[in-house]
Short mmCIF file of C-alpha atoms and ligand atoms in Angstrom, two decimals:
data_model
loop_
_atom_site.label_atom_id
_atom_site.label_comp_id
_atom_site.label_asym_id
_atom_site.label_seq_id
_atom_site.Cartn_x
_atom_site.Cartn_y
_atom_site.Cartn_z
CA MET A 1 34.24 8.64 9.54
CA VAL A 2 33.23 11.80 8.83
CA LYS A 3 30.63 13.30 11.25
CA PHE A 4 27.90 15.07 9.65
CA LYS A 5 26.66 17.92 11.66
CA THR A 6 23.43 19.91 10.42
CA PRO A 7 20.75 21.65 11.91
CA PHE A 8 18.66 18.50 11.69
CA THR A 9 21.15 16.33 13.46
CA GLU A 10 21.27 19.33 15.98
CA MET A 11 17.36 19.31 16.65
CA THR A 12 16.74 15.85 16.33
CA LYS A 13 19.85 14.45 18.18
CA VAL A 14 20.47 11.61 15.53
CA LYS A 15 23.78 10.70 14.05
CA TYR A 16 23.03 11.08 10.52
CA PRO A 17 21.05 13.77 8.62
CA ILE A 18 18.54 10.86 7.41
CA ILE A 19 15.16 11.25 8.00
CA MET A 20 12.22 8.65 7.25
CA GLY A 21 9.54 9.36 5.01
CA ALA A 22 5.79 9.13 6.26
CA PHE A 23 4.31 5.88 5.06
CA ALA A 24 0.72 5.09 4.55
CA GLY A 25 -0.19 1.54 5.93
CA LEU A 26 3.72 0.91 6.53
CA GLY A 27 4.86 3.65 8.88
CA LYS A 28 4.73 1.72 12.05
CA ALA A 29 7.38 0.26 14.87
CA ASP A 30 8.62 -2.58 13.40
CA PHE A 31 9.70 -0.45 10.37
CA ALA A 32 10.41 3.03 11.89
CA ALA A 33 12.84 1.46 15.01
CA PRO A 34 15.47 -0.18 12.83
CA VAL A 35 15.91 3.47 11.21
CA SER A 36 16.28 5.33 14.71
CA GLU A 37 18.57 2.06 15.40
CA ALA A 38 20.77 2.71 12.50
CA GLY A 39 21.13 6.41 13.17
CA GLY A 40 18.54 7.72 11.54
CA PHE A 41 15.14 9.35 12.64
CA GLY A 42 12.64 7.02 12.50
CA ILE A 43 8.84 8.16 11.81
CA ILE A 44 5.59 6.73 13.16
CA THR A 45 2.64 7.56 10.66
CA ALA A 46 -0.21 8.70 12.93
CA HIS A 47 -2.92 8.15 10.60
CA ASN A 48 -1.99 4.30 10.38
CA PHE A 49 -3.51 4.08 13.81
CA LYS A 50 -7.17 4.61 14.06
CA THR A 51 -7.72 5.03 17.95
CA ILE A 52 -5.56 6.77 20.04
CA LYS A 53 -5.13 3.65 22.28
CA ARG A 54 -3.50 2.00 19.46
CA PHE A 55 -1.40 4.85 18.51
CA LYS A 56 -0.35 5.26 22.07
CA ALA A 57 0.56 1.40 22.16
CA GLU A 58 2.62 1.77 19.01
CA LEU A 59 4.48 4.71 20.69
CA GLU A 60 5.37 2.47 23.41
CA LYS A 61 5.96 -0.43 21.05
CA MET A 62 8.53 1.78 19.52
CA GLN A 63 10.31 2.82 22.86
CA SER A 64 10.60 -0.95 23.55
CA LEU A 65 12.35 -1.58 20.13
CA THR A 66 14.76 1.56 20.23
CA SER A 67 16.19 3.95 22.80
CA LYS A 68 17.28 6.31 20.14
CA PRO A 69 15.18 9.57 18.95
CA PHE A 70 12.00 9.14 16.71
CA GLY A 71 9.59 11.19 15.43
CA VAL A 72 5.89 11.17 14.37
CA ASN A 73 3.97 12.33 11.25
CA PHE A 74 0.72 13.85 10.63
CA SER A 75 -0.32 13.55 7.09
CA VAL A 76 -3.34 16.06 7.03
CA GLY A 77 -6.16 15.37 4.42
CA PRO A 78 -6.51 18.26 1.78
CA PRO A 79 -10.36 19.52 1.53
CA GLY A 80 -12.05 18.01 -1.19
CA GLU A 81 -14.37 14.77 -2.16
CA ARG A 82 -11.19 13.06 -3.33
CA PHE A 83 -9.91 13.36 0.14
CA ARG A 84 -12.81 12.65 2.39
CA HIS A 85 -11.09 9.58 3.81
CA PHE A 86 -8.15 11.44 4.92
CA MET A 87 -7.49 12.53 8.70
CA LYS A 88 -8.05 16.28 8.82
CA GLU A 89 -6.18 18.41 11.36
CA ASP A 90 -9.01 18.69 13.95
CA ASP A 91 -8.98 14.74 13.78
CA PHE A 92 -5.27 14.55 14.39
CA MET A 93 -5.25 17.03 17.60
CA PRO A 94 -5.84 14.16 20.43
CA TYR A 95 -2.86 12.28 18.58
CA VAL A 96 -0.80 15.37 18.84
CA GLU A 97 -1.73 15.52 22.53
CA ALA A 98 -0.54 11.84 23.03
CA ALA A 99 2.35 12.55 21.25
CA ILE A 100 3.30 15.28 23.28
CA ASP A 101 2.79 13.63 26.83
CA PHE A 102 4.74 10.76 25.57
CA GLY A 103 7.93 12.93 25.01
CA ILE A 104 8.12 13.27 21.35
CA LYS A 105 10.41 15.94 20.70
CA THR A 106 10.21 16.90 16.82
CA MET A 107 7.12 15.81 14.71
CA THR A 108 6.31 16.26 10.99
CA THR A 109 3.14 17.52 9.23
CA SER A 110 2.63 17.03 5.50
CA ALA A 111 0.14 16.82 2.62
CA TYR A 112 -1.65 19.93 3.75
CA LYS A 113 -1.17 23.17 5.82
CA ALA A 114 -1.31 22.07 9.41
CA LYS A 115 -0.87 25.38 11.52
CA LYS A 116 -3.00 24.33 14.45
CA ILE A 117 -0.75 21.65 14.86
CA GLY A 118 2.37 23.27 14.32
CA ASP A 119 1.29 25.88 17.11
CA ARG A 120 0.39 23.50 19.81
CA LEU A 121 3.90 21.67 19.01
CA HIS A 122 5.54 24.91 19.57
CA GLU A 123 3.50 25.72 22.53
CA ALA A 124 4.64 22.42 23.91
CA GLY A 125 8.40 23.23 23.17
CA CYS A 126 8.33 20.55 20.23
CA PHE A 127 9.82 20.85 16.78
CA TRP A 128 7.77 21.08 13.70
CA ILE A 129 8.89 19.69 10.18
CA HIS A 130 6.47 20.34 7.47
CA LYS A 131 6.76 18.53 4.40
CA CYS A 132 5.38 19.66 0.99
CA ALA A 133 5.75 19.34 -2.74
CA THR A 134 6.28 23.21 -4.08
CA LEU A 135 8.57 25.81 -3.38
CA LYS A 136 5.29 28.07 -2.99
CA HIS A 137 4.36 26.10 -0.16
CA ALA A 138 7.38 25.62 1.39
CA LYS A 139 7.57 29.63 1.45
CA SER A 140 3.96 29.70 3.12
CA ALA A 141 5.04 26.98 5.42
CA GLU A 142 8.05 29.03 6.53
CA LYS A 143 5.73 32.14 7.15
CA HIS A 144 3.54 29.71 8.95
CA GLY A 145 6.40 29.11 11.35
CA VAL A 146 7.80 25.75 10.72
CA ASP A 147 11.23 25.10 12.07
CA MET A 148 12.32 23.15 8.98
CA VAL A 149 10.78 22.20 5.71
CA THR A 150 10.84 19.27 3.58
CA ILE A 151 10.34 19.56 0.01
CA VAL A 152 9.80 16.76 -2.35
CA GLY A 153 11.05 16.68 -5.80
CA ILE A 154 9.01 15.83 -9.00
CA GLU A 155 11.27 12.59 -9.13
CA GLY A 156 9.60 11.52 -5.73
CA THR A 157 6.61 9.80 -4.76
CA GLY A 158 3.33 11.21 -2.86
CA PHE A 159 1.44 14.19 -3.78
CA LYS A 160 2.00 15.60 -7.01
CA ASN A 161 1.55 19.38 -8.20
CA PRO A 162 1.29 21.07 -11.47
CA ILE A 163 4.17 23.20 -10.40
CA GLN A 164 6.45 20.82 -8.96
CA ASN A 165 10.14 20.98 -9.52
CA THR A 166 12.96 18.61 -9.42
CA THR A 167 15.08 18.17 -6.10
CA LEU A 168 17.84 19.93 -7.90
CA ILE A 169 16.04 23.03 -8.46
CA ASN A 170 13.79 22.62 -5.09
CA ILE A 171 16.84 22.64 -2.80
CA THR A 172 19.17 25.24 -4.46
CA VAL A 173 16.24 27.65 -4.95
CA ALA A 174 15.12 26.98 -1.46
CA LYS A 175 18.41 28.13 0.03
CA LYS A 176 18.09 31.64 -1.92
CA ILE A 177 14.60 32.26 -0.94
CA LEU A 178 14.24 30.43 2.84
CA LYS A 179 15.57 31.29 5.86
CA ILE A 180 14.70 27.93 7.77
CA PRO A 181 16.51 24.75 7.09
CA VAL A 182 15.23 22.45 4.38
CA ILE A 183 15.24 18.78 3.61
CA ALA A 184 15.65 17.46 0.60
CA ALA A 185 13.21 14.25 -0.46
CA GLY A 186 12.31 12.64 -3.97
CA GLY A 187 14.51 10.30 -5.85
CA ILE A 188 17.47 10.06 -3.12
CA ALA A 189 18.53 6.67 -3.11
CA ASP A 190 22.65 6.66 -3.05
CA ALA A 191 25.52 8.04 -1.39
CA ARG A 192 25.82 10.35 -4.34
CA GLY A 193 22.18 11.60 -3.81
CA PHE A 194 22.58 12.11 -0.22
CA LEU A 195 26.03 13.97 -0.53
CA ALA A 196 24.71 16.03 -3.41
CA ALA A 197 21.61 17.13 -1.22
CA LEU A 198 24.02 17.90 1.48
CA MET A 199 25.99 19.99 -1.07
CA MET A 200 23.09 21.75 -2.50
CA GLY A 201 22.30 23.09 0.91
CA ALA A 202 20.09 20.39 2.47
CA ALA A 203 20.13 19.91 6.23
CA ALA A 204 19.33 16.18 5.89
CA VAL A 205 17.39 13.75 3.36
CA CYS A 206 14.07 12.29 3.72
CA LEU A 207 13.77 8.48 2.32
CA GLY A 208 10.83 6.84 1.06
CA THR A 209 11.36 4.29 -1.87
CA LEU A 210 14.78 3.45 -0.60
CA LEU A 211 13.58 2.46 2.57
CA MET A 212 10.87 0.08 1.32
CA ALA A 213 13.87 -2.02 -0.43
CA THR A 214 14.72 -3.18 3.05
CA GLU A 215 13.98 -6.54 4.80
CA GLU A 216 12.17 -5.06 7.71
CA CYS A 217 9.31 -2.86 5.39
CA PRO A 218 6.10 -4.65 5.40
CA ILE A 219 5.50 -5.27 2.02
CA SER A 220 5.27 -8.65 0.34
CA ASP A 221 8.72 -10.05 -0.93
CA ASN A 222 7.26 -10.33 -4.49
CA PHE A 223 6.44 -6.55 -4.57
CA LYS A 224 10.12 -6.11 -3.46
CA GLN A 225 11.32 -7.99 -6.02
CA THR A 226 9.28 -6.86 -8.94
CA LYS A 227 8.61 -3.36 -8.03
CA LEU A 228 11.80 -2.42 -6.34
CA VAL A 229 14.86 -4.14 -7.51
CA ASN A 230 16.59 -3.85 -10.70
CA GLN A 231 13.86 -1.42 -12.24
CA LYS A 232 15.23 0.59 -14.89
CA GLY A 233 12.49 3.27 -14.08
CA TYR A 234 14.71 5.91 -16.35
CA ASN A 235 14.29 3.78 -19.28
CA ASP A 236 10.44 2.74 -18.76
CA GLU A 237 8.13 5.10 -20.79
CA ASN A 238 5.09 4.16 -18.73
CA PHE A 239 6.70 4.29 -15.52
CA TYR A 240 8.32 7.55 -16.32
CA LYS A 241 4.78 9.23 -17.45
CA LYS A 242 3.42 7.98 -14.23
CA ILE A 243 6.17 9.90 -12.20
CA PHE A 244 6.87 12.76 -14.45
CA HIS A 245 3.48 13.53 -16.18
CA LEU A 246 1.41 13.57 -12.62
CA SER A 247 -0.68 10.82 -13.66
CA LEU A 248 0.77 9.36 -10.23
CA LYS A 249 -1.96 12.14 -8.40
CA ASP A 250 -1.80 10.79 -4.89
CA SER A 251 -1.03 7.12 -5.23
CA PRO A 252 1.61 5.89 -2.77
CA VAL A 253 3.63 3.98 -5.53
CA PRO A 254 7.84 3.68 -5.82
CA SER A 255 9.45 6.71 -7.21
CA MET A 256 12.21 7.27 -9.82
CA ALA A 257 14.67 6.25 -7.01
CA VAL A 258 13.88 2.35 -7.99
CA SER A 259 16.39 3.46 -10.83
CA LEU A 260 19.10 3.02 -8.18
CA ILE A 261 18.01 0.05 -6.13
CA ASP A 262 19.65 -3.51 -6.93
CA GLU A 263 19.08 -5.47 -3.57
CA ILE A 264 17.05 -5.82 -0.56
CA LEU A 265 18.96 -5.22 2.64
CA PRO A 266 18.34 -4.84 6.33
CA ILE A 267 17.72 -1.30 7.12
CA LYS A 268 20.95 -1.15 9.02
CA ASP A 269 22.94 -1.94 6.15
CA ARG A 270 20.94 0.27 3.83
CA ILE A 271 21.92 3.53 5.90
CA GLU A 272 25.62 2.02 6.38
CA GLN A 273 25.98 1.57 2.71
CA ILE A 274 24.86 5.44 1.91
CA ILE A 275 27.35 6.64 4.93
CA ASN A 276 30.15 4.34 4.11
CA ASP A 277 30.08 5.12 0.07
CA ALA A 278 29.72 8.68 1.28
CA ASN A 279 32.93 8.73 3.39
CA LYS A 280 34.57 6.68 0.44
CA ILE A 281 33.65 9.51 -2.09
CA LEU A 282 34.75 12.42 0.55
CA GLU A 283 38.02 10.68 0.92
CA LYS A 284 38.82 10.88 -2.88
CA TRP A 285 37.83 14.49 -2.48
CA GLY A 286 40.93 14.84 -0.05
CA ILE A 287 38.25 15.14 2.82
CA ALA A 288 40.05 13.07 5.02
CA PRO A 289 38.15 10.43 7.62
CA ASN A 290 37.47 11.70 11.25
CA LYS A 291 36.77 15.24 9.96
CA SER A 292 33.58 16.74 11.36
CA ILE A 293 31.42 18.59 8.33
CA THR A 294 29.39 21.38 9.75
CA LEU A 295 26.48 22.26 7.35
CA ILE A 296 24.98 24.90 9.75
C1 FMN B 1 4.11 3.63 -0.08
C2 FMN B 1 4.51 4.97 0.33
C3 FMN B 1 3.65 5.63 1.10
C4 FMN B 1 3.70 6.90 1.51
N1 FMN B 1 2.76 7.55 2.48
C5 FMN B 1 2.74 8.70 2.51
C6 FMN B 1 2.02 9.23 3.67
O1 FMN B 1 1.30 8.79 4.15
N2 FMN B 1 2.18 10.74 4.10
C7 FMN B 1 3.09 11.28 3.67
O2 FMN B 1 3.20 12.52 3.75
N3 FMN B 1 4.12 10.75 2.51
C8 FMN B 1 3.81 9.61 2.23
N4 FMN B 1 4.83 9.15 1.15
C9 FMN B 1 5.95 9.96 0.57
C10 FMN B 1 7.25 9.69 1.47
O3 FMN B 1 6.92 9.97 2.81
C11 FMN B 1 8.55 10.57 0.87
O4 FMN B 1 7.89 11.80 1.11
C12 FMN B 1 8.77 10.02 -0.36
O5 FMN B 1 8.57 8.64 -0.75
C13 FMN B 1 10.15 10.69 -0.93
O6 FMN B 1 10.36 10.25 -2.40
P1 FMN B 1 11.15 8.88 -2.93
O7 FMN B 1 10.27 7.79 -2.83
O8 FMN B 1 11.93 9.26 -4.07
O9 FMN B 1 12.49 8.79 -1.80
C14 FMN B 1 4.43 7.70 0.74
C15 FMN B 1 5.54 7.23 -0.03
C16 FMN B 1 5.52 5.74 -0.15
C17 FMN B 1 6.48 5.06 -1.17
#
């Protein structure tokens, strides 16, 4: 098996350059722990826990389920009436303290600027990864001192933006204009997407929709079968418009990644499938197994 060494695997100490996305409602220990166990970086999404007590209990549960590294996400609500129900940066500060005290070393922020959280993480000696939807915001995150930035392509899900680009443009341009390492998100759902992102210069891939198509994802089987499996999103005009014409706004629905999903698997198999298929492709390219690929 090829060993992938990137700034992300070095920072987080995980086996594979794969990070779980943040998930409103779903990003809890039973879903995140198998990602860490499989060699990726599982993420507990803090805003799913309305009290610090429940958040801390979830971190403890996570630790009981995996001895591998994992992280926490703080999805910061932007200003404005539409986002009045979202937690804001100040609401998260006690959660940030709890996560630092717990010993979490790498944390992610998303949705809106989070410099106060980031500064506190750095003061405590932790790493800060910020996720955004545009190259403009990635550049500004770099100015604010983030250690790594995740950029979500328009084919992905989450917050949409009128100047959002594709994953191909995001990562290749980011490599030209940013000094910090970048993580690719949006539409990645198989070994080819994984390898393509690394070839474009990404330090890791961030998976959202693909991880929903797993046994451990806490959504109904009916949803998995009717919204995730065998969806030819690329041929479906309504779905296409939802994703690419910005009507998606901030509703967390599966992304264009559904175009590549044809079965529900345990998370371990899902991640192994990416890595095994990636190895087969690399072998075809003449990159021998047991080689260490360093992408620093
Ligand atoms: C059901 C669902 C809920 C999500 N909730 C959040 C969230 O609360 N905060 C956030 O930053 N991103 C959220 N996302 C976005 C993912 O973290 C990730 O950036 C995105 O799914 C990547 O694109 P992909 O789905 O094409 O892999 C969510 C995605 C889905 C599918």
